[in-house]
Tab-separated table of C-alpha atoms and ligand atoms in Angstrom:
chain	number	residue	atom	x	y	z
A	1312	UNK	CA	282.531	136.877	80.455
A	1313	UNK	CA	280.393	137.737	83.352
A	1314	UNK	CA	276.814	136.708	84.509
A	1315	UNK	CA	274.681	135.743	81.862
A	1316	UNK	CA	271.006	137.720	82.734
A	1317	UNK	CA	268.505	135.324	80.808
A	1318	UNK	CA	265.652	136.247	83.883
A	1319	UNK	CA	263.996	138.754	81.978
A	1320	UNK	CA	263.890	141.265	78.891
A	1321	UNK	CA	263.456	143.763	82.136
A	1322	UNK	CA	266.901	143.396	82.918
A	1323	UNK	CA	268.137	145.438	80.405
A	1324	UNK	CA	270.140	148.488	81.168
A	1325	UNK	CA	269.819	151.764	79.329
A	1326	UNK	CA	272.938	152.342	76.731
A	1327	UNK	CA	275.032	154.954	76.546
A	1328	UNK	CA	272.923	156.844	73.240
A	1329	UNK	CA	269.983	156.144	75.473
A	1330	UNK	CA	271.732	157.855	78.562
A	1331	UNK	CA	273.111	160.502	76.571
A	1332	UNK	CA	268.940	161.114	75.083
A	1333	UNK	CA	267.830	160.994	78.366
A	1334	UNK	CA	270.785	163.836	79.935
A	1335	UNK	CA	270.147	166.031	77.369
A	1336	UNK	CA	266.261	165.859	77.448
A	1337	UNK	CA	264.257	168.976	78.185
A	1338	UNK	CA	261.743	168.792	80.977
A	1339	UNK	CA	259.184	170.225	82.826
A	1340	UNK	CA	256.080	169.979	85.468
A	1341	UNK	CA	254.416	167.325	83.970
A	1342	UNK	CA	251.657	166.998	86.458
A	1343	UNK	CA	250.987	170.774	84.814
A	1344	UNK	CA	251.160	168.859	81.559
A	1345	UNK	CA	254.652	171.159	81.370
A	1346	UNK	CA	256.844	168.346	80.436
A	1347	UNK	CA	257.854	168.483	76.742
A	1348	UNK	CA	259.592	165.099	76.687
A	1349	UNK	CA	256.452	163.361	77.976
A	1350	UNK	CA	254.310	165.344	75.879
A	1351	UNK	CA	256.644	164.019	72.865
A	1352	UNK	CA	256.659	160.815	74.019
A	1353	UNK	CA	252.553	160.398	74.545
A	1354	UNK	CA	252.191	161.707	71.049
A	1355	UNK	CA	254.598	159.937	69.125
A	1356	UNK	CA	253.344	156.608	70.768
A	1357	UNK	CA	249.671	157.838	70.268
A	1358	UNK	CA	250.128	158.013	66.346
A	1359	UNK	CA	252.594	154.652	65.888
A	1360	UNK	CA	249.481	152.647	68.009
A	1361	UNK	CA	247.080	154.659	65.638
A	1362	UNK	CA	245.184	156.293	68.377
A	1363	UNK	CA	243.637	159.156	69.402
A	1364	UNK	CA	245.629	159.778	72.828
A	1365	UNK	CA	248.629	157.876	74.900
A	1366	UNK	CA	249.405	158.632	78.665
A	1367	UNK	CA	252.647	157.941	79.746
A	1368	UNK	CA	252.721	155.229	83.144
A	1369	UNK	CA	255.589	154.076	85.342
A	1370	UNK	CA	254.681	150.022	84.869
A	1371	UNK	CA	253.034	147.808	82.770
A	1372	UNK	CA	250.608	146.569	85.769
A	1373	UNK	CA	249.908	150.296	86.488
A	1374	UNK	CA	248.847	150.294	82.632
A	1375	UNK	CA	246.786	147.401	82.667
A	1376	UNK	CA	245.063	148.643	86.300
A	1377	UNK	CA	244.629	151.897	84.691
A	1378	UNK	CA	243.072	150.779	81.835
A	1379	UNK	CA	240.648	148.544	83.889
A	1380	UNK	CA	239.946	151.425	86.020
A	1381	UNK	CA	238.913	153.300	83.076
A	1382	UNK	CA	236.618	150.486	81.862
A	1383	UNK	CA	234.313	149.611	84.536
A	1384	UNK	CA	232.565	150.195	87.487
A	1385	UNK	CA	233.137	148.481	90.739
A	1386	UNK	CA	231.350	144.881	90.608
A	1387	UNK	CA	231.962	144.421	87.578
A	1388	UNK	CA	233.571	141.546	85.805
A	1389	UNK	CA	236.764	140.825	83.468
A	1390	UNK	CA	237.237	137.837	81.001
A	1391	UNK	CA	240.965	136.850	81.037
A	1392	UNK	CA	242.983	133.709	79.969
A	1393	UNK	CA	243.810	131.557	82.868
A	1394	UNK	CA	247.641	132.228	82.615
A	1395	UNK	CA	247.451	135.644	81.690
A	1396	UNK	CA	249.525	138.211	83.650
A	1397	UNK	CA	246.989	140.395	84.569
A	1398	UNK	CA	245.283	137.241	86.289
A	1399	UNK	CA	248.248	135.728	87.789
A	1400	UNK	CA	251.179	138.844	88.673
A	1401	UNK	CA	249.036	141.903	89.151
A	1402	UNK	CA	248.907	141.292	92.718
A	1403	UNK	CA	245.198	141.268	92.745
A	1404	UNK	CA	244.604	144.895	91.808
A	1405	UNK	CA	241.546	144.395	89.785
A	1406	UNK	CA	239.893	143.524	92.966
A	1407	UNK	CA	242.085	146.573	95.017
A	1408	UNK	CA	241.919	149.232	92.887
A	1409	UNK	CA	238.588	148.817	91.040
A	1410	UNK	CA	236.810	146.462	93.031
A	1411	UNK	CA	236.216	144.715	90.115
A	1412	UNK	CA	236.619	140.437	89.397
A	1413	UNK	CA	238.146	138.826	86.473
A	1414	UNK	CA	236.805	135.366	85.360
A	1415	UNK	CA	239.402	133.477	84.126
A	1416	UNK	CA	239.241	130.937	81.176
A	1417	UNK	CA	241.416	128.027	79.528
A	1418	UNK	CA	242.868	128.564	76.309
A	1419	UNK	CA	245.674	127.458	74.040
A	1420	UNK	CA	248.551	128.825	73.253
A	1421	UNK	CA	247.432	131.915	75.822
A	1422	UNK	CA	244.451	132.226	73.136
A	1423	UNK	CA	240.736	131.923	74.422
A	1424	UNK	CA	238.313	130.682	71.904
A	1425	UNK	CA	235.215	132.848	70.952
A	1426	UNK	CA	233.311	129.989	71.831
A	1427	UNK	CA	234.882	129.462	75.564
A	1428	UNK	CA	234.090	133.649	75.733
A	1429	UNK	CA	231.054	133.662	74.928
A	1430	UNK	CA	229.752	130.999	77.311
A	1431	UNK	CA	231.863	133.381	79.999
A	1432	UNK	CA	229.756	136.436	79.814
A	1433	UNK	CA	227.251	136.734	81.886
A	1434	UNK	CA	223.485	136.953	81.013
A	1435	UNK	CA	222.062	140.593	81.535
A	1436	UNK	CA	218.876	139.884	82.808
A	1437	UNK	CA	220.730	138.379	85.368
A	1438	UNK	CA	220.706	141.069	88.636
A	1439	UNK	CA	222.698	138.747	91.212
A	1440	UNK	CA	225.534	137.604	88.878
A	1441	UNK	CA	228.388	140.266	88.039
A	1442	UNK	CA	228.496	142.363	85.413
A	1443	UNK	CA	230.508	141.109	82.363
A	1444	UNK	CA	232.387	144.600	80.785
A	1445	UNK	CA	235.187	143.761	79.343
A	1446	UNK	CA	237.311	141.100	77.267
A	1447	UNK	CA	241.094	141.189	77.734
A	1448	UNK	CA	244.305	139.334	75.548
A	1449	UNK	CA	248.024	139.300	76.145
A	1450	UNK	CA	249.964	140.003	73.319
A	1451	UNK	CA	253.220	138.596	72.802
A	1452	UNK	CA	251.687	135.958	75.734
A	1453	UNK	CA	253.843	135.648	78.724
A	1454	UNK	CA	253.513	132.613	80.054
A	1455	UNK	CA	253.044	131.326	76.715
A	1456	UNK	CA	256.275	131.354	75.491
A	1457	UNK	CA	255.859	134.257	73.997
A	1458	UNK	CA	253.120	133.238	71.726
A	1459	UNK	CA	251.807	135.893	69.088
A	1460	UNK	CA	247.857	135.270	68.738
A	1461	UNK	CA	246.494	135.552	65.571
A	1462	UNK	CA	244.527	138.304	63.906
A	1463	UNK	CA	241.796	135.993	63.159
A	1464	UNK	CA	241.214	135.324	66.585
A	1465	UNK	CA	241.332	138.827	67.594
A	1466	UNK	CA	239.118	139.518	65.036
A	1467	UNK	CA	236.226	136.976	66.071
A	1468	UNK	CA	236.874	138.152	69.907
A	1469	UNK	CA	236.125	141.977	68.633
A	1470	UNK	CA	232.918	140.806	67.158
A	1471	UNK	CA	231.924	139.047	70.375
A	1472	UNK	CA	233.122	142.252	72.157
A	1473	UNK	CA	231.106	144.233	70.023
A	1474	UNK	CA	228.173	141.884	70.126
A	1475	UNK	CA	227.506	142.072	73.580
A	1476	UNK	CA	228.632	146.040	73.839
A	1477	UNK	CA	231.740	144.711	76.148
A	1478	UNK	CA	235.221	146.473	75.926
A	1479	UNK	CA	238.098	145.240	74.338
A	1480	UNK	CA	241.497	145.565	76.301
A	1481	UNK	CA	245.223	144.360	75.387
A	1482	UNK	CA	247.903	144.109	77.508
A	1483	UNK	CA	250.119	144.549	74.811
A	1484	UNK	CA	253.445	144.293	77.087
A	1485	UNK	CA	255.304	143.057	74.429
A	1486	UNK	CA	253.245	144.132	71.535
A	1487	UNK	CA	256.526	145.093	70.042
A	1488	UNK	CA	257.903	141.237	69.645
A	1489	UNK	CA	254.366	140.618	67.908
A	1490	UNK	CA	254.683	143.108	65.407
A	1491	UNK	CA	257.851	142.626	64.501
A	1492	UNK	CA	257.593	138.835	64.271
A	1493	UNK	CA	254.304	138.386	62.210
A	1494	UNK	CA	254.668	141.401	60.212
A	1495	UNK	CA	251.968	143.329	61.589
A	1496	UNK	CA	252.140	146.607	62.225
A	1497	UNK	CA	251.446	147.683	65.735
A	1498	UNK	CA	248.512	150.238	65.281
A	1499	UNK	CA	246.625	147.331	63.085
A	1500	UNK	CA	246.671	145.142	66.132
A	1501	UNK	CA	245.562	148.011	68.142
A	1502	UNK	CA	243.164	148.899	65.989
A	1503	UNK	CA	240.566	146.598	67.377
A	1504	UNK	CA	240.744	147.676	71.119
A	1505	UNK	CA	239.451	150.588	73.103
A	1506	UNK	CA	242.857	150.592	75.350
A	1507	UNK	CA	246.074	149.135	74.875
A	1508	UNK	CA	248.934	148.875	77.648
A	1509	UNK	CA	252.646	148.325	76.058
A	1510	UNK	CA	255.916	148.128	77.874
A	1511	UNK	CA	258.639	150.608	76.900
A	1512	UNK	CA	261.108	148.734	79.556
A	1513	UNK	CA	261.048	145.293	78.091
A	1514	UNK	CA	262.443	144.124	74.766
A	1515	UNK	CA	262.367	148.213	74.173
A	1516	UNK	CA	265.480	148.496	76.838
A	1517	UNK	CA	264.265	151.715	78.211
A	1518	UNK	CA	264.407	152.164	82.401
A	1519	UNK	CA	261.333	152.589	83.391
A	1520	UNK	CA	257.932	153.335	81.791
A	1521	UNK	CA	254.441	151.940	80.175
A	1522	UNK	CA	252.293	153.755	77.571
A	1523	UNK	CA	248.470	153.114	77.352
A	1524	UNK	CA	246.656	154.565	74.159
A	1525	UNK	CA	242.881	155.083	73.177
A	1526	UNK	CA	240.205	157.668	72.823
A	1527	UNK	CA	241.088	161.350	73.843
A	1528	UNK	CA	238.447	161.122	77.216
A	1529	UNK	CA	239.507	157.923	78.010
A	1530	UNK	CA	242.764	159.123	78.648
A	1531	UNK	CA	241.889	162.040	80.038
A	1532	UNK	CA	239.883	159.889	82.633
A	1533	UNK	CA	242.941	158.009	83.083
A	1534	UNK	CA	245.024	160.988	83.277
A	1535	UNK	CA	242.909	161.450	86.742
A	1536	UNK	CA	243.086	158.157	88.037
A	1537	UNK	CA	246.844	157.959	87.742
A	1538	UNK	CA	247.422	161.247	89.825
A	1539	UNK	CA	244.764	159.721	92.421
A	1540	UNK	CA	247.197	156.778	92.310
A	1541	UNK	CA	250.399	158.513	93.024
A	1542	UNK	CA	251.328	157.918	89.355
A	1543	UNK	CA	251.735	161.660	88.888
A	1544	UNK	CA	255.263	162.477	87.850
A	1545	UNK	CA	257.453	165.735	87.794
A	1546	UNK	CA	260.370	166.453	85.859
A	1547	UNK	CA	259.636	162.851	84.013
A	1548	UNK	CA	260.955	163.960	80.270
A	1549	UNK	CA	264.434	162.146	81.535
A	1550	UNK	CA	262.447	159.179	81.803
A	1551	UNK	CA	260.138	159.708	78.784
A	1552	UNK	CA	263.180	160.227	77.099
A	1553	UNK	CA	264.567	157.313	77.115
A	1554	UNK	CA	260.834	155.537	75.998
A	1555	UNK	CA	261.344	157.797	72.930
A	1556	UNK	CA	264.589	156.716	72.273
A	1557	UNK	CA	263.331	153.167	72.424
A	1558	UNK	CA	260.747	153.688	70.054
A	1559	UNK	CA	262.768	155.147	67.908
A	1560	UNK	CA	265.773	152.990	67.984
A	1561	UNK	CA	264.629	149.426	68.765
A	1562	UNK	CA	261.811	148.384	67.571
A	1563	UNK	CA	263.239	146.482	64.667
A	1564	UNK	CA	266.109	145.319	66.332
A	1565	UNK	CA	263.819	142.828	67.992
A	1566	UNK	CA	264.108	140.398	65.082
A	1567	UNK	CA	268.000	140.006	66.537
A	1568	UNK	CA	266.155	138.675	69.926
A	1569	UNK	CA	263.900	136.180	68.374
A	1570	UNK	CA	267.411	134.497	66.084
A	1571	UNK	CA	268.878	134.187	69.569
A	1572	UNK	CA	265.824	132.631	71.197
A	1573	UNK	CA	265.525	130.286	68.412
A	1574	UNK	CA	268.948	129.224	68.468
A	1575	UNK	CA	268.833	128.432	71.909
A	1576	UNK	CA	265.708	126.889	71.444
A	1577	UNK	CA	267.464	124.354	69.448
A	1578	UNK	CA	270.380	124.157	71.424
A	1579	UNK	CA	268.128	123.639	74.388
A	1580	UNK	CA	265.988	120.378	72.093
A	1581	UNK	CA	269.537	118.601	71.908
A	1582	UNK	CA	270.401	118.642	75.536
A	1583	UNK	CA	269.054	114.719	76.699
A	1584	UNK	CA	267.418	115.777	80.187
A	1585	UNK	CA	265.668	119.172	78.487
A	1586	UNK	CA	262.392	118.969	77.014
A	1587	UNK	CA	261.265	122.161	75.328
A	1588	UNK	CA	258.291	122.549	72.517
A	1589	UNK	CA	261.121	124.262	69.458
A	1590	UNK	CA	257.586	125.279	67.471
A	1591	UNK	CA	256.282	127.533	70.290
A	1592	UNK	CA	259.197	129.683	70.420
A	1593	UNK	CA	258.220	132.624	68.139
A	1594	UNK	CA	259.490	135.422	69.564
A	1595	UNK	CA	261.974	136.064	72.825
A	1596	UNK	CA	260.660	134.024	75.540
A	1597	UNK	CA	261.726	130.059	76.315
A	1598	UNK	CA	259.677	127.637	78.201
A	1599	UNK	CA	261.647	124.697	79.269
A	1600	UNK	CA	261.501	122.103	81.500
A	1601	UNK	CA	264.062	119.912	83.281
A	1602	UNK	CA	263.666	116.202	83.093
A	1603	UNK	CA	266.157	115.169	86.254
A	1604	UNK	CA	265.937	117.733	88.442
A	1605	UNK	CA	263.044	120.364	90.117
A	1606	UNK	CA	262.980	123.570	88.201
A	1607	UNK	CA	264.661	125.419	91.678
A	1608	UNK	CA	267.586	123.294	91.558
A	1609	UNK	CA	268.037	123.556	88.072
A	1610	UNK	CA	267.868	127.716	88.827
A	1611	UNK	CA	270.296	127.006	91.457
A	1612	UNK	CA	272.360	124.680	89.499
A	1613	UNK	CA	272.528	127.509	86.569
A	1614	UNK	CA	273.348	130.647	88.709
A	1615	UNK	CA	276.311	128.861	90.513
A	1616	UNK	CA	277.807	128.603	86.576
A	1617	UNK	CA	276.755	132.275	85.882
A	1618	UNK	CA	273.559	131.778	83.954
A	1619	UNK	CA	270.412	133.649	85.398
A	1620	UNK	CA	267.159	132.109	84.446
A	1621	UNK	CA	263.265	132.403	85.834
A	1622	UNK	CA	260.190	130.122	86.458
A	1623	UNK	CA	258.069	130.020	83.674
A	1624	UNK	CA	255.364	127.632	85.328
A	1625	UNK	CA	255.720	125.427	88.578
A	1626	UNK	CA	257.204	122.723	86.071
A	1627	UNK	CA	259.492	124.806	83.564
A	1628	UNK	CA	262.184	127.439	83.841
A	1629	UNK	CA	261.713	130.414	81.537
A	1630	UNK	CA	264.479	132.355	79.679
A	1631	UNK	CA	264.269	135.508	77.452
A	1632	UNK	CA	266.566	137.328	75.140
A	1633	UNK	CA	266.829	140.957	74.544
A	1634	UNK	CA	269.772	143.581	73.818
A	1635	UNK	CA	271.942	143.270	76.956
A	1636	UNK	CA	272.469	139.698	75.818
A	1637	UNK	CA	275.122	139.073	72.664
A	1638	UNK	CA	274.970	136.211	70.074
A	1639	UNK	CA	278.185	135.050	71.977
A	1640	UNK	CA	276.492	134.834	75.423
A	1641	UNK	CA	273.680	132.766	74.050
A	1642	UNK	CA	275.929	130.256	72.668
A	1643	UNK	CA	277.669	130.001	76.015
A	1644	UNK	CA	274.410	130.039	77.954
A	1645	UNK	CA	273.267	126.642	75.623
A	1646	UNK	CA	276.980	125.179	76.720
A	1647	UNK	CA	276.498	125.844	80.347
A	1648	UNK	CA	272.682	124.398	79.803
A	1649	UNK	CA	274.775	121.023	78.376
A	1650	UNK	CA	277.147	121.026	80.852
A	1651	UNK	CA	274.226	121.093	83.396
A	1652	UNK	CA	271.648	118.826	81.338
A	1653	UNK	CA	273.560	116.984	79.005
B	1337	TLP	N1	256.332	140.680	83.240
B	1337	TLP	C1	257.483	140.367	84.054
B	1337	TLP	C2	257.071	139.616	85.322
B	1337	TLP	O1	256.077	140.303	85.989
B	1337	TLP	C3	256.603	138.224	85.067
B	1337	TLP	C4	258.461	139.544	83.239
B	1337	TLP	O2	259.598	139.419	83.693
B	1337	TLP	O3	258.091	139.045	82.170
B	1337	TLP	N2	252.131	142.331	81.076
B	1337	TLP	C5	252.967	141.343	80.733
B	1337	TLP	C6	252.583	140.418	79.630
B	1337	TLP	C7	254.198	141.212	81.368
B	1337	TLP	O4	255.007	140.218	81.024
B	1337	TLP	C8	254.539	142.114	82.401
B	1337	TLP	C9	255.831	141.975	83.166
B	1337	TLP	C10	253.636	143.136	82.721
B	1337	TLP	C11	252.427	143.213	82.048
B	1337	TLP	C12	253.904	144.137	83.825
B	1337	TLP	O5	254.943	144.989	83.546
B	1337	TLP	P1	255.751	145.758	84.712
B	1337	TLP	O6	256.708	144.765	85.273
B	1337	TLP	O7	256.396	146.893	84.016
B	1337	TLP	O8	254.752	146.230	85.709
């Protein structure tokens, strides 16, 4: 068995029916709006998030920034949770591309309370503070491990959205895992944003590729923005197909990822010199931290015995499943973890 790729559901290469979709996939000019691929792929997404209009992006940052971009004006300001990805691995676009500032907040779980919100935006009357415009979530949460948040707390964050006429955005990277592990379908968690970002080249296993979805104009501004960006693509149906393929094809198949991170999850709450939270792993990502050694020797000390894994925070090494990665490799990767931590 070869090297066991736990860094990332990005990792995963596309398989041969997903090859074979994307070789035999018809294309066009799609900065003409030529492409049919891409046009198939921006309205089949469009109707499974329940919206009005989808635009197809190369990245989930470029989805998020987009969808930012779309939202405000320069100066104004963002409300994010502290360990959110937009916040922490977006490179500092917000400020780059929009000239814009997030304001970042605690919460638990990756959930910010209503209350914590609420005492984050900004008072109107206000002139020489920023302009509070919009509220964004993460949904599976990254850094998280993975954590779904609740409808209930979306909900009561949409009525302080709506409350104070702010915009609602999700960065819905892995909105897939979320759907699939509460039961929720993904256009009712949509339902309550203007814009939603979700990655087709995660747990989804496509290439390349991002979709955002709302209101026709919105994506029509976005449309703009993304060709002033350099995100305007050609002959991109190749890579659309294989997003369509995805969305047809493994969506449900994530339940498969979350059995393997739970099993390793327990494996991983055996080992003596692990420590690891087993009731926060609810979909495909693992947050673990060594008790003996720093988490870059322990990254070290794994790759030298052919298992890959990431930093999740400055403390604990993160590893996620997905569909490159068998039931067999996962039992091997918890041996290798004993061998190491036992
Ligand atoms: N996450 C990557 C790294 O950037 C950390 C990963 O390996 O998990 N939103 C969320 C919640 C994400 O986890 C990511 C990627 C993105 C947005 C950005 O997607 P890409 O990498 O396609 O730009």
């Amino acid at each position: 068995m070869g090297i066991i790729n736990l860094r990332s559901d990005t990792v995963t290469k596309p398989s041969e029916e997903m090859r074979k979709a994307m070789y035999s996939a018809e294309v066009g000019d799609d900065v003409y709006r030529e492409d049919p691929t891409v046009n198939e792929l921006q309205e089949y997404a469009a109707n499974l998030l329940g919206k009005e209009a989808a635009l197809f992006v190369t990245s989930g940052v470029m989805g998020n920034q987009l969808c930012l971009k779309v939202l405000t004006q320069p100066a104004d300001e963002v409300i994010c949770e502290k360990s959110s990805h937009i916040f922490n691995y977006e490179s500092g676009s917000p400020a780059a591309l929009s000239g814009i500032q997030l304001f970042p907040i605690d919460g638990i779980n990756g959930e910010m309370s209503d209350t914590d919100v609420i005492a984050a935006i900004r008072p109107t009357a206000a002139y020489y503070m920023p302009r509070t415009k919009v509220i964004t979530i993460e949904n599976t949460h990254n850094r998280a491990s993975g954590a779904i948040q609740s409808i209930e707390q979306i909900e009561k964050l949409k009525k302080v959205a709506d409350d104070h006429k702010l915009k609602f955005h999700l960065d819905g990277a892995r909105i897939w895992n979320a759907s699939v592990a509460s039961g929720i379908s993904v256009s009712k968690y949509a339902s309550y944003f203007d814009t939603v970002s979700c990655c087709l080249s995660k747990g989804l296993g496509a290439p390349v590729g991002s979709i955002i979805a709302s209101d026709k104009a919105t994506i029509e501004h976005a449309f703009r923005i993304r060709k002033s960006w350099g995100g305007g693509m050609r002959q991109a149906g190749v890579l659309a197909a294989a997003g369509l393929y995805a969305l047809k094809n493994n969506i449900d198949r994530l339940s498969e990822d979350h059995e393997k991170a739970k099993h390793l999850a327990e494996k991983i709450n055996s080992i003596k010199n692990l420590k690891i939270n087993l009731s926060s792993v609810k979909t495909n990502i693992l947050l673990f931290e060594p008790l003996n050694i720093s988490v870059e020797e322990a990254i070290k000390k794994s790759k030298e015995k052919g298992l890959l894994l990431s930093l999740g925070t400055a403390t604990s090494l993160r590893a996620l499943t997905h569909l490159d990665v068998s039931f067999e490799e996962i039992l091997l990767a918890g041996n290798i973890l004993e061998e190491i931590f036992g």
